[in-house]
PDB file of C-alpha atoms in Angstrom:
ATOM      1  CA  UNK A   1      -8.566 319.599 148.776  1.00  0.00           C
ATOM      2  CA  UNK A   2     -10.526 321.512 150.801  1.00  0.00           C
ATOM      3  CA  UNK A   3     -10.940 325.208 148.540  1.00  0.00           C
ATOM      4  CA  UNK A   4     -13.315 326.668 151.120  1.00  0.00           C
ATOM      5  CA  UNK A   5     -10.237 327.377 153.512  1.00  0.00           C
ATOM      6  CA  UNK A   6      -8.345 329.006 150.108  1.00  0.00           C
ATOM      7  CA  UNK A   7     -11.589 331.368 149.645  1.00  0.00           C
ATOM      8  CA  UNK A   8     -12.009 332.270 153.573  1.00  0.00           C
ATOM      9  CA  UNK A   9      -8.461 332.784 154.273  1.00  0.00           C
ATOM     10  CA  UNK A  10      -7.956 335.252 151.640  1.00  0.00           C
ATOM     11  CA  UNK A  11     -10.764 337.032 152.152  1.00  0.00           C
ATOM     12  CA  UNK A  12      -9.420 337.354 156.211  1.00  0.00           C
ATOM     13  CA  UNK A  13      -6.066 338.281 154.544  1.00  0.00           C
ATOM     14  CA  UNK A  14      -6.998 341.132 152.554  1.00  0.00           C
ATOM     15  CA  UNK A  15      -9.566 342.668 155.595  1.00  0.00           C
ATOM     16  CA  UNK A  16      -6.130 342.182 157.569  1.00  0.00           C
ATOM     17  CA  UNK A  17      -4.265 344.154 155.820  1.00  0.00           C
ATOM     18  CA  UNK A  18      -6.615 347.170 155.617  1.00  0.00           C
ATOM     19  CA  UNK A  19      -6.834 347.314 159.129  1.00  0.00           C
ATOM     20  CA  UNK A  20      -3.451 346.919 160.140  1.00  0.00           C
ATOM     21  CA  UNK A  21      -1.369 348.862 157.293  1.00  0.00           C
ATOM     22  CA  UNK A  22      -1.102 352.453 158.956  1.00  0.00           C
ATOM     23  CA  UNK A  23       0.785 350.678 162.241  1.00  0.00           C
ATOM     24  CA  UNK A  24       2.929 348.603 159.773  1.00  0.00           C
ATOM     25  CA  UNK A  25       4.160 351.221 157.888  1.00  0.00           C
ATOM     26  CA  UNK A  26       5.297 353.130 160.860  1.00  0.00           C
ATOM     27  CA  UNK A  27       6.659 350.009 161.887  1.00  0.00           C
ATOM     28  CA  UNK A  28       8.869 349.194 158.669  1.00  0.00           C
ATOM     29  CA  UNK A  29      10.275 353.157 158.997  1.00  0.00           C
ATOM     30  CA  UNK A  30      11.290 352.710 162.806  1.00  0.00           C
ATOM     31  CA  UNK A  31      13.148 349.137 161.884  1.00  0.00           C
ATOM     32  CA  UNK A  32      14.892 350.664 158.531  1.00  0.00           C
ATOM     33  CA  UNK A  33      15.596 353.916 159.674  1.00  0.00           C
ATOM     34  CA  UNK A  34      16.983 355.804 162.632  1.00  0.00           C
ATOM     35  CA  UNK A  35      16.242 359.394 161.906  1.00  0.00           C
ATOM     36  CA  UNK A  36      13.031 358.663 163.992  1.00  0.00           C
ATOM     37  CA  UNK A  37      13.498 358.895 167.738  1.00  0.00           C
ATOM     38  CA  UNK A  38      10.557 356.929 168.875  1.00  0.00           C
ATOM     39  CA  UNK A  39       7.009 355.706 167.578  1.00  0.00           C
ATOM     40  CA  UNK A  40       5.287 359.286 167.789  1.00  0.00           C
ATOM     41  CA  UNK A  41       7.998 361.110 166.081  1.00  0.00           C
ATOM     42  CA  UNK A  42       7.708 358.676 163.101  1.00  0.00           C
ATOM     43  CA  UNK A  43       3.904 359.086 163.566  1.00  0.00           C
ATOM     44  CA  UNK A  44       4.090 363.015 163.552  1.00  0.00           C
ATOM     45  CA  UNK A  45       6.884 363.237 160.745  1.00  0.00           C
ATOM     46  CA  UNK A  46       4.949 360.876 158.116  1.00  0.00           C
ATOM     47  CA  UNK A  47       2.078 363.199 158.416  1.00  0.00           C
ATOM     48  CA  UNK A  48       4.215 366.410 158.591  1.00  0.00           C
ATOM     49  CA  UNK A  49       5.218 365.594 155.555  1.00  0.00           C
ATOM     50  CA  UNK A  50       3.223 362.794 153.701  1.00  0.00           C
ATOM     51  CA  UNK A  51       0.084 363.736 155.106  1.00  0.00           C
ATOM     52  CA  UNK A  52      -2.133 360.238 155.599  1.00  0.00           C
ATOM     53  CA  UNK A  53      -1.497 358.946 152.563  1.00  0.00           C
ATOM     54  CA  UNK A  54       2.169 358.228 153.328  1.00  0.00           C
ATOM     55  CA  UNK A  55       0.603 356.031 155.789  1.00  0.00           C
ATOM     56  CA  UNK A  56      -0.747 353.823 152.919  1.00  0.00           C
ATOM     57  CA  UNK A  57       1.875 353.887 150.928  1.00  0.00           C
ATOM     58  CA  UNK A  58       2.293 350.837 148.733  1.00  0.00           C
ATOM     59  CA  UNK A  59      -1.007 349.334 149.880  1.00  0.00           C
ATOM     60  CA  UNK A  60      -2.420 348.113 146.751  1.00  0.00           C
ATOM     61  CA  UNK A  61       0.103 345.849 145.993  1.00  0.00           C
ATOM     62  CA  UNK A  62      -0.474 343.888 149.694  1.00  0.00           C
ATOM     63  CA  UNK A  63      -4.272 344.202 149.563  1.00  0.00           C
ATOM     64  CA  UNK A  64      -4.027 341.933 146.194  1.00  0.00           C
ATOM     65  CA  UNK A  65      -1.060 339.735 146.992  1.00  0.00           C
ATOM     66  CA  UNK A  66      -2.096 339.281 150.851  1.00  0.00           C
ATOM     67  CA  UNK A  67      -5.269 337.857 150.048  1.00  0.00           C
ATOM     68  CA  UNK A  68      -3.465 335.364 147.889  1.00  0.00           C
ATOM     69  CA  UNK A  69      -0.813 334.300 149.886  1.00  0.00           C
ATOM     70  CA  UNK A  70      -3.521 333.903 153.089  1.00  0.00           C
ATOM     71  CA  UNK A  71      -5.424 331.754 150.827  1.00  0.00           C
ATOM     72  CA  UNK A  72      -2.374 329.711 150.444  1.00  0.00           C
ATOM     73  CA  UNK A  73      -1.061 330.067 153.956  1.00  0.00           C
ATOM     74  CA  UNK A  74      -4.471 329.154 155.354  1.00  0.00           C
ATOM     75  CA  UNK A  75      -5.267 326.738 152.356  1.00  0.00           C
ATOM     76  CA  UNK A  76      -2.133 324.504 153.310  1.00  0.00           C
ATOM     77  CA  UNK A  77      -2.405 324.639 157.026  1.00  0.00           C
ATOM     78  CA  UNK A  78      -6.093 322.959 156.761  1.00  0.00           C
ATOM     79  CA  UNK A  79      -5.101 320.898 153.832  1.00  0.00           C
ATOM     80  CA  UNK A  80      -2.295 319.648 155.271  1.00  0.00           C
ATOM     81  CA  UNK A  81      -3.774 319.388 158.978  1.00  0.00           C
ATOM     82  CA  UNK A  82      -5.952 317.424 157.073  1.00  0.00           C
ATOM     83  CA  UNK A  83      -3.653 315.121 155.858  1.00  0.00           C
ATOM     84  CA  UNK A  84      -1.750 314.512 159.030  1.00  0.00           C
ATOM     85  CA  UNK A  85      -4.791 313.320 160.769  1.00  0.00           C
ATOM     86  CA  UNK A  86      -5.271 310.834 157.951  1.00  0.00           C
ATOM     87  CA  UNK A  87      -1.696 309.585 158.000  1.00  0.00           C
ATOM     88  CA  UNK A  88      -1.312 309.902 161.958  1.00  0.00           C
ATOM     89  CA  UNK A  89      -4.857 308.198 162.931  1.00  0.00           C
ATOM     90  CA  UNK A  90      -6.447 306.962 159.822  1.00  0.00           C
ATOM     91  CA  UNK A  91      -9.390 309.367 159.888  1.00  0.00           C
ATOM     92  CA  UNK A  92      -9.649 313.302 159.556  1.00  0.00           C
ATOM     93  CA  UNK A  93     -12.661 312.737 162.846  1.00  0.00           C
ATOM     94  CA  UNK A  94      -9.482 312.526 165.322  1.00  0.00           C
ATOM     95  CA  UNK A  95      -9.050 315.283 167.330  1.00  0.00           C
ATOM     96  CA  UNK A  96      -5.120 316.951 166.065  1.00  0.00           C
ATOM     97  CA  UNK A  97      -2.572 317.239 168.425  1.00  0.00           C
ATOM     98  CA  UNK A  98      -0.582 320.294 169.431  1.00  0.00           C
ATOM     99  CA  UNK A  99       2.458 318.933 166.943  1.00  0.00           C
ATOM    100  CA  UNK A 100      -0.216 318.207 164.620  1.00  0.00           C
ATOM    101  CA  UNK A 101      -1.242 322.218 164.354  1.00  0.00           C
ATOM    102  CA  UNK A 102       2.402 323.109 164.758  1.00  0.00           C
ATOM    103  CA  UNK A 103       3.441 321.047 161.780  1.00  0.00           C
ATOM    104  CA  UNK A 104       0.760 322.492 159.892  1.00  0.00           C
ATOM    105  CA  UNK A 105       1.507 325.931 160.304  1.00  0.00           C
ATOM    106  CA  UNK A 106       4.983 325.647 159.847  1.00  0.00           C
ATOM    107  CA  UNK A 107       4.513 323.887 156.168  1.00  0.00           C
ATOM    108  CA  UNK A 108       1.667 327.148 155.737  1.00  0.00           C
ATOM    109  CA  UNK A 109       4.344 329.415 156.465  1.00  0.00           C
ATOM    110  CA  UNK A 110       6.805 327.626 154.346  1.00  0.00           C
ATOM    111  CA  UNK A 111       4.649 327.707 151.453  1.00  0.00           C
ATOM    112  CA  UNK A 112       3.319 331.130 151.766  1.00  0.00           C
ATOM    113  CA  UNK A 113       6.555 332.999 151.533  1.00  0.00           C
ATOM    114  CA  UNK A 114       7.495 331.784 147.896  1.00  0.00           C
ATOM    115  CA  UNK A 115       4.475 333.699 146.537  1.00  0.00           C
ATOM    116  CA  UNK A 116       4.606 336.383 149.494  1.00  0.00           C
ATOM    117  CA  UNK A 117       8.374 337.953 149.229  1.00  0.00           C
ATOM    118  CA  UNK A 118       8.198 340.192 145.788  1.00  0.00           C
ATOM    119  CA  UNK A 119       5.046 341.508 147.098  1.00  0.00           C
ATOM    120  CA  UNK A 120       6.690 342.380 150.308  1.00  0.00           C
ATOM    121  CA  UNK A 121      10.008 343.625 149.131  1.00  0.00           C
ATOM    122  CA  UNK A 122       7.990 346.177 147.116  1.00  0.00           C
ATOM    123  CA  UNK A 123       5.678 347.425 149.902  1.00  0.00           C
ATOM    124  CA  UNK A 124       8.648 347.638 152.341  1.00  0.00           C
ATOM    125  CA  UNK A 125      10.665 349.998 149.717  1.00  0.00           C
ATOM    126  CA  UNK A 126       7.406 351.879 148.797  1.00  0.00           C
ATOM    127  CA  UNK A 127       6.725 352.242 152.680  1.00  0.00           C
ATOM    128  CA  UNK A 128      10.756 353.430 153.843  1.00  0.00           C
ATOM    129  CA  UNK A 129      10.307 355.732 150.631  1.00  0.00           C
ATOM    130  CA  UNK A 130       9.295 359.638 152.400  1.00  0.00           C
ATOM    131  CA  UNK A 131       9.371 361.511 149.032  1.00  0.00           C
ATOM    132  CA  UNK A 132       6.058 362.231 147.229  1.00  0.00           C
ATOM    133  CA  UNK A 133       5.389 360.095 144.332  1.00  0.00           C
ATOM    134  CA  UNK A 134       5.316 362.747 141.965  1.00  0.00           C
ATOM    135  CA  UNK A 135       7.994 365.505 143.437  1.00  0.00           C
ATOM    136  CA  UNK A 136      10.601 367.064 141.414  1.00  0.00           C
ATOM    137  CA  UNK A 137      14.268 368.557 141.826  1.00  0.00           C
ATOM    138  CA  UNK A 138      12.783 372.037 140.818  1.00  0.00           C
ATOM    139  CA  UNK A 139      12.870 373.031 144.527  1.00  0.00           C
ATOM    140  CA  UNK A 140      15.672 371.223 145.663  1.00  0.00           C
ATOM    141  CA  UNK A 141      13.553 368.270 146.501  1.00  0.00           C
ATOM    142  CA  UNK A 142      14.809 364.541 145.595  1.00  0.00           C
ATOM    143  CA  UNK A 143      13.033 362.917 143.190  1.00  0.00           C
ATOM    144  CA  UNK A 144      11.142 359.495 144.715  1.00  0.00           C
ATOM    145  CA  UNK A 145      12.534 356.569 143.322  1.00  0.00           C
ATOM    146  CA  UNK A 146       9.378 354.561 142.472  1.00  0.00           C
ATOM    147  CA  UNK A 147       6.288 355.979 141.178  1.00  0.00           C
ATOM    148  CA  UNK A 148       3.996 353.223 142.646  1.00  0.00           C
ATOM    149  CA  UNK A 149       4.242 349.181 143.465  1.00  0.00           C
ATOM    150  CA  UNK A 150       4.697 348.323 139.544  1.00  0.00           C
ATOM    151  CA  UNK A 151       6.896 350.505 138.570  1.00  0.00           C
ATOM    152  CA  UNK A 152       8.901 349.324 141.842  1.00  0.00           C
ATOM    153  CA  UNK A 153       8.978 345.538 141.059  1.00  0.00           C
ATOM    154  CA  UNK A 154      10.217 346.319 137.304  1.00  0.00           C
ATOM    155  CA  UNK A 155      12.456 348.744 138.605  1.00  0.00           C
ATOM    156  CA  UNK A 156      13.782 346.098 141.340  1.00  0.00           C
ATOM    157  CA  UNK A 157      14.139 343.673 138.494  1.00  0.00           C
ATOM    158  CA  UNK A 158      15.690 345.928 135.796  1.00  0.00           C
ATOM    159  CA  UNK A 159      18.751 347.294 138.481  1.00  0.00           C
ATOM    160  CA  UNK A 160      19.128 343.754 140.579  1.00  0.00           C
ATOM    161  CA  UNK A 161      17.987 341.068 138.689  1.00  0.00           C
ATOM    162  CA  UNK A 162      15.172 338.746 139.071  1.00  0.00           C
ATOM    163  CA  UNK A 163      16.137 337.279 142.288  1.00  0.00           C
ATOM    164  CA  UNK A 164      16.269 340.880 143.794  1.00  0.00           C
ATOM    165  CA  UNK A 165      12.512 340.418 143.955  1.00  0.00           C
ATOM    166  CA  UNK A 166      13.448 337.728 146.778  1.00  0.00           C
ATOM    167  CA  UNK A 167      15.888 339.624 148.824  1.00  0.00           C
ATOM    168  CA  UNK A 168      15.324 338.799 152.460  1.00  0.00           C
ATOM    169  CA  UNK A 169      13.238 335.801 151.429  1.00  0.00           C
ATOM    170  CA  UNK A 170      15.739 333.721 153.520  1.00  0.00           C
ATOM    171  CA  UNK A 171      14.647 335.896 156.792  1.00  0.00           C
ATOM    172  CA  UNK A 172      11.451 335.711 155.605  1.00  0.00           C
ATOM    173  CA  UNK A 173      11.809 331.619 155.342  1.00  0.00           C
ATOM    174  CA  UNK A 174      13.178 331.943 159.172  1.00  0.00           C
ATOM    175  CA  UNK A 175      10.554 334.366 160.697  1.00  0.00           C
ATOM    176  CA  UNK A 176       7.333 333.089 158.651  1.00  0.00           C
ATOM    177  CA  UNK A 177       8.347 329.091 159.583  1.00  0.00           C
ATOM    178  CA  UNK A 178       8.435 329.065 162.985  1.00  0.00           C
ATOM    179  CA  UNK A 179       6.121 331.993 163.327  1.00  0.00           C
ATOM    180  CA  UNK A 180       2.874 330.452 161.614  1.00  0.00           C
ATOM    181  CA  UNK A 181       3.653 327.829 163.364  1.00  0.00           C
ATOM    182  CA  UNK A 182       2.964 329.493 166.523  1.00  0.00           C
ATOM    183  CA  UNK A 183       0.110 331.509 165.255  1.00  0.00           C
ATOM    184  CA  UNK A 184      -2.244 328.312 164.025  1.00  0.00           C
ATOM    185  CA  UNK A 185      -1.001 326.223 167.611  1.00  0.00           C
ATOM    186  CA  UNK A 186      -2.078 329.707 169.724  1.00  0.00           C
ATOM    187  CA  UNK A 187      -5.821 330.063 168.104  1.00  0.00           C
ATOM    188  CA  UNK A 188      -6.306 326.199 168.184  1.00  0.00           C
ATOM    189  CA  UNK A 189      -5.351 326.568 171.828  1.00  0.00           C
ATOM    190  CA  UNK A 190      -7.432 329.178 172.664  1.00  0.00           C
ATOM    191  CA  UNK A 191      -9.834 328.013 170.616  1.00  0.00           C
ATOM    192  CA  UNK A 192     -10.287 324.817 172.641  1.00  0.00           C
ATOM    193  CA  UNK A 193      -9.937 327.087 175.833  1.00  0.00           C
ATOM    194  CA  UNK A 194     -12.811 329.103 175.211  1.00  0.00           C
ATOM    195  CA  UNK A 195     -15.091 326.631 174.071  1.00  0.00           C
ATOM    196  CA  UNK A 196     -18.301 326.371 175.835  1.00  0.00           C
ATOM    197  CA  UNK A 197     -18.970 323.015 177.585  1.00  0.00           C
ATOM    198  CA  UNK A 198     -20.792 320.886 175.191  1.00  0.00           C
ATOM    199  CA  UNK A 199     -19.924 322.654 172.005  1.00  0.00           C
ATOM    200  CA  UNK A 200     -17.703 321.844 169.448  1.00  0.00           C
ATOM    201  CA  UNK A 201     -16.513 325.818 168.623  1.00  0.00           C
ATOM    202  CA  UNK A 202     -15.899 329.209 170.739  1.00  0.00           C
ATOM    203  CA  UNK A 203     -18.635 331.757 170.203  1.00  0.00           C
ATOM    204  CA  UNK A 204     -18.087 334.612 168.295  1.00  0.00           C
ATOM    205  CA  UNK A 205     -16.182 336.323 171.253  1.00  0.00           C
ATOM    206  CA  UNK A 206     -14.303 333.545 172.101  1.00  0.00           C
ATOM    207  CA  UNK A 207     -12.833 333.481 167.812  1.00  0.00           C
ATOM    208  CA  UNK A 208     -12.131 337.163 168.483  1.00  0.00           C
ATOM    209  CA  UNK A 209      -9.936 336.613 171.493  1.00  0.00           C
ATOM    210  CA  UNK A 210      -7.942 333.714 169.827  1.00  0.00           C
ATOM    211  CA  UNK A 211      -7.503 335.083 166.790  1.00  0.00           C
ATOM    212  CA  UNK A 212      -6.130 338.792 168.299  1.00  0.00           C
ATOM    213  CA  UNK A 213      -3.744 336.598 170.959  1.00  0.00           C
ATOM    214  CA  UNK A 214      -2.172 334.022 167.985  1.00  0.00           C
ATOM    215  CA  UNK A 215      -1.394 337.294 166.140  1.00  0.00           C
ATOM    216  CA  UNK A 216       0.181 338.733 169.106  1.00  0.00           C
ATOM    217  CA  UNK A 217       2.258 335.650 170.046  1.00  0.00           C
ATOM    218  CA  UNK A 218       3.153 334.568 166.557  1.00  0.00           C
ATOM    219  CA  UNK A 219       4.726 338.698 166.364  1.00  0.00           C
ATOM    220  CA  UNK A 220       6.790 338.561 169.548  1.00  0.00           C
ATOM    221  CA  UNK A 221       8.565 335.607 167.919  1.00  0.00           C
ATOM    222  CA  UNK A 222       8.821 336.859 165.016  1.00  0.00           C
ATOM    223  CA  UNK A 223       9.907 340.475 165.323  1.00  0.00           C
ATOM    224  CA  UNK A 224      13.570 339.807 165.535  1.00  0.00           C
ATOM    225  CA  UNK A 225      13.912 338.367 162.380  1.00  0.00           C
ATOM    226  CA  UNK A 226      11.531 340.764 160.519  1.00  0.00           C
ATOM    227  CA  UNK A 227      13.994 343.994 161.738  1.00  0.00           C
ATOM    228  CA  UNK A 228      16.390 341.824 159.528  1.00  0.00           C
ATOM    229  CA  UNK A 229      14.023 340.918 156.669  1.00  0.00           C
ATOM    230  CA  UNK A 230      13.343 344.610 156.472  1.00  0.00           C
ATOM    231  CA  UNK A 231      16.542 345.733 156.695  1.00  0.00           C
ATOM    232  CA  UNK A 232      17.540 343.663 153.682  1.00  0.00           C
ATOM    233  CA  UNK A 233      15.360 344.495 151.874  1.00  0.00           C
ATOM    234  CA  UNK A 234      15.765 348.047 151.580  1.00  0.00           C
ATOM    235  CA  UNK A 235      19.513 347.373 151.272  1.00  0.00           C
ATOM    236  CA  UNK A 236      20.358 348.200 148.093  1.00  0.00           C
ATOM    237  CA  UNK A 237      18.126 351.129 147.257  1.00  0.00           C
ATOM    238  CA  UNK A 238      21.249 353.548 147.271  1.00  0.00           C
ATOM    239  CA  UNK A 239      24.415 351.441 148.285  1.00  0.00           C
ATOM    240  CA  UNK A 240      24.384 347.469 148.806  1.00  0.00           C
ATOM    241  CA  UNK A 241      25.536 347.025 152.485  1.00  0.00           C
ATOM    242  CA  UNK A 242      24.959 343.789 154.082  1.00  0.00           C
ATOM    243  CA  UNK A 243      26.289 340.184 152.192  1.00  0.00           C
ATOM    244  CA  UNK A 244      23.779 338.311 153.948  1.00  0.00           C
ATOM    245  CA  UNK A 245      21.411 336.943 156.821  1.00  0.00           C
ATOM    246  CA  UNK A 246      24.257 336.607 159.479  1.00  0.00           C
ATOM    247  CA  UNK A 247      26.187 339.688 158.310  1.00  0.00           C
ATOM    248  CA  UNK A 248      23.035 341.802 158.353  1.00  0.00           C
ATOM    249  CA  UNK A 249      22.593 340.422 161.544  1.00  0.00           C
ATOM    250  CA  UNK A 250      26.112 340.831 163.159  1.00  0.00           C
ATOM    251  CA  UNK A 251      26.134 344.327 161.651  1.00  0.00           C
ATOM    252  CA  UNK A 252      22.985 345.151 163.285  1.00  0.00           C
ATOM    253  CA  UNK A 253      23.875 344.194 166.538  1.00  0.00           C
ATOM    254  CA  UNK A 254      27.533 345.556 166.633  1.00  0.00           C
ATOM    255  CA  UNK A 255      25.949 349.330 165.625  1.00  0.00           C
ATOM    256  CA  UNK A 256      22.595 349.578 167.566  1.00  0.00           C
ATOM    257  CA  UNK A 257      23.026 346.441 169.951  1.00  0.00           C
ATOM    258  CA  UNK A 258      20.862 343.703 170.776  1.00  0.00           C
ATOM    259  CA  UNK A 259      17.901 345.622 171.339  1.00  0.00           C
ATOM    260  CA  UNK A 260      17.493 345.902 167.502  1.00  0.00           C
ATOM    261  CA  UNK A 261      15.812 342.888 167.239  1.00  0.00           C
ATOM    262  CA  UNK A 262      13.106 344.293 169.428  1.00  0.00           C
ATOM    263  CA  UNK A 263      12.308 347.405 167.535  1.00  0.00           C
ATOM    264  CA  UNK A 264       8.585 347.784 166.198  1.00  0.00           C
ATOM    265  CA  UNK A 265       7.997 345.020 168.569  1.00  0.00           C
ATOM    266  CA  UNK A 266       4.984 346.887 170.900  1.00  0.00           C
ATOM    267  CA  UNK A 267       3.424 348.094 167.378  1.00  0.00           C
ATOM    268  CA  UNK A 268       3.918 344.596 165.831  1.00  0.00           C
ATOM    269  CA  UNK A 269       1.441 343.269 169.301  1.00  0.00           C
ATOM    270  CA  UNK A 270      -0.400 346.343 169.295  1.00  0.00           C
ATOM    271  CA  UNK A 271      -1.385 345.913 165.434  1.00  0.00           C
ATOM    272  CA  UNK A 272      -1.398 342.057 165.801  1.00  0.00           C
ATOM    273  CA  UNK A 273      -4.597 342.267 167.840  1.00  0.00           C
ATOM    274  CA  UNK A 274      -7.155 343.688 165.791  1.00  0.00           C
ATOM    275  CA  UNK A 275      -5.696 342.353 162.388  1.00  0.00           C
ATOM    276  CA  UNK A 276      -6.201 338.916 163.734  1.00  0.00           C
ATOM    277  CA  UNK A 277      -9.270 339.657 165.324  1.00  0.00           C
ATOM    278  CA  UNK A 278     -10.150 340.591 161.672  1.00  0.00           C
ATOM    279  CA  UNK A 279      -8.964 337.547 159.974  1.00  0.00           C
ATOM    280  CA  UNK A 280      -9.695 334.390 161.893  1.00  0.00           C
ATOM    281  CA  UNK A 281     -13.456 336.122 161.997  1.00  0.00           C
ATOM    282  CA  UNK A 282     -13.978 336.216 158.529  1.00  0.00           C
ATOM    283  CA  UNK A 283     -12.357 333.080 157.842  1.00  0.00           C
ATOM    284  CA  UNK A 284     -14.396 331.463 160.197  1.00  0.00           C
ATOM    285  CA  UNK A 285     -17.865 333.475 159.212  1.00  0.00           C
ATOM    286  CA  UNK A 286     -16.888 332.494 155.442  1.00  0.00           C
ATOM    287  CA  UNK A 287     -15.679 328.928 155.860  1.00  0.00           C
ATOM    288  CA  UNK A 288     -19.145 328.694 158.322  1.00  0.00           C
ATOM    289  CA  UNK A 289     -21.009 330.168 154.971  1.00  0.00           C
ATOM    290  CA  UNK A 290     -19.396 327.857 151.947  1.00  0.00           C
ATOM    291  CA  UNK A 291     -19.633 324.749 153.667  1.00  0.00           C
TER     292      UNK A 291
END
């Protein structure tokens, strides 16, 4: 087992996340809710009236929790990249195919999502949640819900059971799969692609590039079914309304159309790019350090 690729990818993780969070909050808000007309409204209205903390809303919880489940995502893709090569061609010196890296990714993406989807319920319903943490009814104002990202898990738990921790985990099975999948093939593409003649790796430009276009290409095939992941998630917080994947999906479409699936899709590539950037550079720089 190769632990180096554990370490480095959650240290990328949890740099990811800090970069990206502001864009994915704003994100989560325009997919869960309509009162927003557009990206800038949402923009202006969080800080009309959260100021920029309600841009980081819920943050701790994926800063701790990312970096684990990138260790795990990136930990399985190289383990078991690794073990494909020794199955496939009897050495791990072959060079992988492309179905080699897709496999991989797909079993990351697999894997990652059984540790990933309590953290992520509870950073979606901190992130769709506009009250202040600590605002009363005194002034007519509604009390939030959830104090902070603890008291929201036990609060998820206590009023929907255990498994309510894992609503939308079925989404998140369907847009993580096929979505890592894409992301590790992209960079190992690009990768090769921007490799110097005569080297074995890209220069540090050359990681930057394939690391900010695997994030972008793994979103745009993924944003459909994160609108729905979202979206069941936060159902439930006042009145349960969808019964599940395919009725949240029908519903969807018959009320706002097809172009549902594509909302929060030019933030999701916009904020792709310089997360990824982020990520696949420190993994590399760390994995180039521990081994």
């Amino acid at each position: 087992m190769y632990l180096a690729d554990f370490i480095a990818g959650s240290a990328g993780g949890a740099l990811g996340v800090a970069v990206g969070y502001p864009l994915d909050t704003v994100k989560v808000r325009i997919q869960t809710q309509r009162s927003y007309k557009g990206v800038w409204h949402c923009i202006k209205s969080t800080y009309k009236t959260e100021k920029i903390g309600g841009f980081f809303k819920g943050m701790s919880m994926p800063v701790t929790t990312v970096s684990i489940t990138s260790s795990v995502a990136f930990g399985t893709y190289r383990n078991c990249l690794q073990w494909i090569q020794q199955f496939r061609y009897g050495s791990t010196e072959v060079s992988p195919s492309k179905l080699d890296f897709f496999l991989s990714g797909l079993a990351a993406g697999a894997a990652q999502v059984m540790v990933m989807s309590p953290a992520d319920i509870v950073k979606v319903r901190l992130q769709t949640q506009t009250q202040p943490y600590r605002s009363s009814n005194a002034a007519g104002i509604p009390k939030a819900k959830y104090r902070g990202p603890l008291h929201c898990m036990m609060t998820i738990a206590k009023e929907e059971g255990f498994f309510g921790l894992y609503k939308g985990a079925s989404a998140l099975i369907l847009r993580d799969c096929p979505s890592f999948a894409t992301y590790f093939l992209t960079y190992a593409v690009f990768c090769k692609l921007l490799t110097p003649t005569g080297q074995n790796h890209p220069e540090w430009a050359g990681v930057l590039v394939a690391g900010g276009c695997a994030g972008m290409c793994a979103w745009s095939l993924s944003t459909p079914m994160d609108v729905i992941k979202s979206r069941m998630q936060t159902d439930g917080i006042t009145k349960k309304r969808y019964r599940g994947v395919i009725h949240c999906i029908t519903d969807s479409v018959k009320n706002e159309g097809i172009k549902v699936f594509f909302k929060g899709l030019g933030l999701n590539c916009l904020r792709a790019f310089p997360v990824n950037m982020v990520v696949f550079a420190t993994y590399e720089l760390l994995l180039k350090i521990l081994r």
